[in-house]
Amino acid sequence: MRKRLLSEGAKELSYEIREIVKKANQLKALGLPIHWENIGDPIEKKCEVPAWIKDIVVDLARTNRSYGYCPSKGMLETREFLVKETNRLGGVQIGVEDILFFNGLGDAIATLYGLLDISTRIIGPSPAYSTHSSAEAAHAHTSPITYKLLPENHWYPDLEELENKVKYNPSIAGILVLNPDNPTGMVYPRDILEKIVDIARRYGCFIICDEIYNKITYKGQSSFCLAEYIGDVPGIALKGISKEYPWPGARCGWAEYYNRDKDEQFDAFCRALDNAKMVEVCSTTLPQMTIPKVLGDPRFMEHRKALNEKIGRRSEIISELLSDIPELYFNPTYGAFYNTIIFKEGTLNNHQTLKIDNPLIKKKVEEWCSQTTNLDYRFVYYLLGAKGICVVPSTSFCTDLKGFRVTLLEEDEDELRNVFTTIHDAIVEYLHS
């Protein structure tokens, strides 16, 4: 071509959660059955959406209105419902103009980071959720800026490191929080959230809080919404229905703006987000129309509570099976449906293996291992080739911590026990090979 097509930031776009699927499918083609622990899709894992939710969707699909464009910011009735939901929390108060719908949070995240000035940075947690870290790095044409979540301290953030990075890097204008967190399953205590807001207040930053898993907590935990603790600091909460109903295929999420009147630049940024959606026309109509009817139905919280109890039970089973391995940092989860398990420093090396009987599969795994220096990728490849279990290496989540992420979505408890017993035994075999 006469000109370079790709920007420098394009090389930062990666999504190992999906990339590992390509490798797993190569082994599947060689006859290896695969157990998928790589992606958080409850529907793929046989979670059944209740008939009453499906009936709402079907009834709305019969209305002609559901086939048309909606207002650029989203259906007014839906925004009015969400305003009431947020305002009843008793924190910051919003209006219908403070809500903007997107085609899923992936769309929201790409738009949000894409509108930032190239010199403006958002600092996010590490391990990082790839959609956020890749989008932030791509917009800045460099590696993402992160603060550490500490596996030795319940995956809570290193607040001293966070403050120092914000204090001494004036390009940082925003702090990202994922609560509950993906990929760790950690739920933030309120005092930590308030300390993060205090850092933002003192250094003139705004907060972005990804709350897609806000209603997915268990074992006695609950998750605080940004609106409850943000005070007078500008912020954006990102929410959606993909995990709550669950309906990931709806691609329906929204942003809520808080305290946009407190800062002119932040207000202008929110207006730019609105304008970007107006250029696109609008987000999908039908999923938005379901929100007041589903989330406003008294059956919804009963449904969500039952799902959360199942996830909490799976969390306990995984803890029972994996927490006794001394070479691991293992933290029980209390929110979302993931767990990231870390090998302690010095326990992995590039000579460890698992027995693979199929020579073609063994050759593939050895080839992949020869192409990486990441020791957790090596373990993940051997686990995939030897046991047919597909997990995601933790270093793909923008961290130096070596380990792997699993999901808590397996509906069959016997199968769950079988899979994680296999993972347990594979870890022990691998570390002592």
XYZ file of N, CA and C in Angstrom, residues 196-308:
339
model
N -9.741 4.956 47.010
C -9.464 5.186 45.593
C -10.115 6.488 45.136
N -11.356 6.717 45.563
C -12.037 7.967 45.222
C -11.278 9.156 45.802
N -10.748 9.007 47.017
C -9.993 10.092 47.637
C -8.737 10.417 46.833
N -8.069 9.391 46.312
C -6.906 9.629 45.449
C -7.329 10.404 44.205
N -8.435 9.989 43.606
C -8.930 10.690 42.417
C -9.254 12.145 42.737
N -9.872 12.389 43.870
C -10.256 13.749 44.267
C -9.015 14.625 44.449
N -8.017 14.098 45.146
C -6.845 14.908 45.476
C -5.962 15.207 44.267
N -6.013 14.361 43.234
C -5.139 14.569 42.085
C -5.909 14.943 40.817
N -7.185 15.285 40.968
C -7.942 15.800 39.833
C -8.230 14.767 38.763
N -8.527 13.534 39.174
C -8.837 12.458 38.227
C -10.321 12.097 38.297
N -10.794 11.399 37.277
C -12.142 10.848 37.337
C -12.062 9.334 37.486
N -13.176 8.739 37.832
C -13.249 7.289 38.062
C -14.050 6.635 36.941
N -13.565 5.498 36.462
C -14.362 4.603 35.622
C -14.554 3.317 36.423
N -15.791 2.898 36.605
C -16.041 1.657 37.332
C -16.862 0.714 36.461
N -16.277 -0.415 36.129
C -16.965 -1.454 35.365
C -17.740 -2.313 36.351
N -19.076 -2.202 36.285
C -19.949 -2.883 37.236
C -20.783 -3.976 36.581
N -20.265 -4.581 35.518
C -21.036 -5.575 34.775
C -21.411 -6.774 35.654
N -20.616 -7.046 36.712
C -20.894 -8.175 37.611
C -21.490 -7.717 38.949
N -22.020 -6.497 38.992
C -22.441 -5.915 40.266
C -23.448 -6.770 41.024
N -24.341 -7.428 40.327
C -25.373 -8.235 40.995
C -24.944 -9.685 41.180
N -23.695 -9.997 40.838
C -23.226 -11.384 40.953
C -22.224 -11.463 42.101
N -22.752 -11.615 43.309
C -21.945 -11.807 44.509
C -22.549 -12.946 45.316
N -21.769 -13.513 46.218
C -22.209 -14.706 46.945
C -21.391 -14.875 48.211
N -21.725 -15.893 48.961
C -21.058 -16.188 50.236
C -21.097 -14.983 51.176
N -22.263 -14.320 51.213
C -22.470 -13.237 52.157
C -21.952 -11.885 51.728
N -21.386 -11.781 50.529
C -20.839 -10.519 50.046
C -21.862 -9.760 49.211
N -21.704 -8.435 49.146
C -22.452 -7.603 48.214
C -21.486 -6.582 47.638
N -21.854 -6.035 46.492
C -20.950 -5.128 45.783
C -21.513 -3.720 45.807
N -20.690 -2.762 46.199
C -21.112 -1.369 46.230
C -21.058 -0.776 44.827
N -22.072 0.011 44.487
C -22.100 0.732 43.217
C -21.319 2.032 43.348
N -20.726 2.473 42.258
C -19.962 3.717 42.251
C -20.814 4.887 42.748
N -22.074 4.898 42.373
C -22.958 5.996 42.778
C -23.050 6.136 44.291
N -22.822 5.052 45.028
C -22.963 5.077 46.481
C -21.809 5.768 47.180
N -20.613 5.744 46.602
C -19.430 6.202 47.334
C -18.609 7.257 46.599
N -19.013 7.668 45.414
C -18.171 8.571 44.628
C -18.182 10.002 45.166
N -19.193 10.382 45.934
C -19.225 11.738 46.461
C -19.312 12.768 45.354
N -18.388 13.747 45.371
C -18.418 14.824 44.383
C -17.385 14.660 43.271
N -16.794 13.470 43.160
C -15.778 13.210 42.120
C -16.479 12.808 40.824
N -16.051 13.331 39.673
C -16.632 12.890 38.402
C -16.363 11.407 38.150
N -17.329 10.737 37.544
C -17.132 9.320 37.288
C -18.111 8.763 36.285
N -17.766 7.591 35.767
C -18.607 6.873 34.823
C -18.717 5.427 35.294
N -19.943 4.963 35.481
C -20.186 3.551 35.783
C -20.623 2.858 34.499
N -20.089 1.677 34.265
C -20.422 0.875 33.089
C -21.220 -0.339 33.539
N -22.419 -0.511 32.966
C -23.321 -1.573 33.400
C -23.918 -2.284 32.194
N -24.557 -3.418 32.445
C -25.152 -4.153 31.334
C -25.955 -5.350 31.797
N -26.553 -6.050 30.823
C -27.415 -7.195 31.139
C -26.797 -8.525 30.715
N -25.587 -8.487 30.144
C -25.034 -9.721 29.582
C -24.796 -10.786 30.643
N -24.426 -10.382 31.842
C -24.157 -11.343 32.907
C -25.330 -11.471 33.876
N -26.158 -10.426 33.968
C -27.207 -10.416 34.982
C -28.405 -11.279 34.606
N -28.868 -11.210 33.334
C -30.058 -12.003 32.981
C -29.801 -13.503 33.078
N -28.777 -14.097 32.429
C -27.757 -13.531 31.559
C -28.208 -13.535 30.090
N -27.738 -12.494 29.349
C -28.042 -12.400 27.919
C -26.856 -11.749 27.205
N -25.710 -12.449 27.156
C -24.532 -11.837 26.526
C -24.729 -11.536 25.048
N -25.555 -12.331 24.378
C -25.782 -12.098 22.958
C -26.605 -10.866 22.650
N -27.207 -10.253 23.674
C -27.988 -9.028 23.455
C -27.085 -7.858 23.104
N -25.809 -7.896 23.562
C -24.876 -6.783 23.385
C -25.536 -5.488 23.812
N -25.902 -5.412 25.067
C -26.640 -4.260 25.594
C -26.000 -3.806 26.902
N -25.374 -2.637 26.869
C -24.782 -2.066 28.065
C -24.986 -0.562 28.069
N -24.682 0.069 29.199
C -24.856 1.511 29.267
C -23.839 2.139 30.215
N -23.629 3.432 30.004
C -22.780 4.239 30.874
C -23.653 5.193 31.666
N -23.305 5.370 32.941
C -23.957 6.374 33.772
C -22.922 7.421 34.161
N -23.225 8.690 33.885
C -22.324 9.791 34.198
C -22.660 10.358 35.580
N -21.643 10.541 36.412
C -21.834 11.121 37.734
C -21.027 12.413 37.871
N -21.672 13.443 38.400
C -21.011 14.715 38.714
C -20.393 15.398 37.499
N -21.071 15.313 36.372
C -20.509 15.962 35.189
C -20.522 17.479 35.318
N -21.317 17.995 36.240
C -21.353 19.443 36.458
C -20.174 19.938 37.290
N -19.362 19.025 37.811
C -18.256 19.415 38.681
C -16.984 19.762 37.906
N -16.930 19.442 36.631
C -15.708 19.696 35.870
C -16.050 19.884 34.395
N -15.611 20.986 33.813
C -15.954 21.315 32.428
C -15.385 20.302 31.441
N -14.143 19.868 31.662
C -13.536 18.911 30.734
C -14.248 17.569 30.791
N -14.610 17.153 31.991
C -15.335 15.893 32.116
C -16.696 15.997 31.440
N -17.363 17.114 31.617
C -18.664 17.328 30.974
C -18.519 17.282 29.455
N -17.464 17.906 28.932
C -17.230 17.896 27.485
C -16.953 16.479 26.991
N -16.266 15.691 27.812
C -15.984 14.300 27.452
C -17.285 13.496 27.380
N -18.177 13.701 28.333
C -19.470 13.010 28.316
C -20.281 13.422 27.084
N -20.244 14.698 26.745
C -20.954 15.158 25.545
C -20.380 14.508 24.290
N -19.058 14.321 24.273
C -18.426 13.672 23.118
C -18.872 12.221 22.994
N -19.028 11.535 24.131
C -19.550 10.164 24.093
C -20.962 10.156 23.510
N -21.800 11.102 23.961
C -23.155 11.205 23.417
C -23.122 11.442 21.915
N -22.255 12.357 21.478
C -22.178 12.699 20.057
C -21.701 11.512 19.224
N -20.774 10.729 19.791
C -20.290 9.549 19.065
C -21.426 8.571 18.815
N -22.317 8.430 19.791
C -23.452 7.523 19.599
C -24.459 8.116 18.620
N -24.613 9.447 18.605
C -25.524 10.071 17.641
C -25.041 9.857 16.208
N -23.725 9.910 16.016
C -23.172 9.639 14.687
C -23.498 8.211 14.264
N -23.474 7.295 15.239
C -23.788 5.888 14.982
C -25.295 5.673 14.861
N -26.091 6.627 15.268
C -27.552 6.680 15.331
C -28.052 6.233 16.704
N -27.860 4.940 17.057
C -28.343 4.472 18.349
C -27.844 3.057 18.590
N -28.138 2.543 19.765
C -27.849 1.144 20.077
C -29.099 0.303 19.827
N -28.960 -1.011 19.963
C -30.060 -1.925 19.675
C -31.263 -1.658 20.578
N -32.439 -1.755 20.002
C -33.669 -1.340 20.680
C -34.280 -2.424 21.555
N -34.459 -3.631 21.028
C -35.193 -4.672 21.751
C -34.612 -4.978 23.127
N -33.303 -5.226 23.274
C -32.802 -5.527 24.623
C -33.065 -4.409 25.618
N -32.949 -3.151 25.169
C -33.229 -2.035 26.075
C -34.668 -2.082 26.591
N -35.598 -2.432 25.684
C -37.015 -2.438 26.055
C -37.332 -3.477 27.131
N -36.498 -4.509 27.225
C -36.758 -5.558 28.220
C -36.363 -5.140 29.631
N -35.466 -4.174 29.768
C -34.839 -3.895 31.067
C -35.843 -3.518 32.158
N -36.743 -2.558 31.942
C -37.697 -2.259 33.024
C -38.580 -3.452 33.383
N -38.928 -4.242 32.374
C -39.822 -5.374 32.611
C -39.122 -6.527 33.322
N -37.831 -6.735 33.019
C -37.099 -7.837 33.652
C -36.548 -7.412 35.007
N -35.753 -6.330 35.025
C -35.147 -5.906 36.283
C -36.195 -5.372 37.264
N -37.328 -4.914 36.754
C -38.396 -4.427 37.619
C -39.348 -5.502 38.101
N -39.166 -6.722 37.644
C -40.035 -7.824 38.040
C -39.544 -8.421 39.360
N -40.425 -8.626 40.341
C -39.990 -9.186 41.631
C -39.352 -10.566 41.500
N -39.611 -11.256 40.405
C -39.003 -12.577 40.206
C -37.521 -12.487 39.867
N -37.082 -11.285 39.416
C -35.691 -11.199 38.953
C -34.694 -11.455 40.073
N -34.859 -10.782 41.215
C -33.885 -10.955 42.288
C -33.913 -12.366 42.851
N -35.075 -13.021 42.821
C -35.133 -14.427 43.232
C -34.316 -15.287 42.273
N -34.474 -15.002 40.979
C -33.724 -15.709 39.944
C -32.232 -15.479 40.108
N -31.827 -14.215 40.311
C -30.411 -13.878 40.430
C -29.816 -14.488 41.689
N -30.588 -14.467 42.780
C -30.109 -15.053 44.025
C -29.840 -16.550 43.860
N -30.727 -17.232 43.154
C -30.541 -18.677 42.940
C -29.284 -18.948 42.111
N -29.071 -18.140 41.066
C -27.861 -18.304 40.258
C -26.611 -18.020 41.088
N -26.666 -16.966 41.907
C -25.507 -16.610 42.730
C -25.169 -17.704 43.730
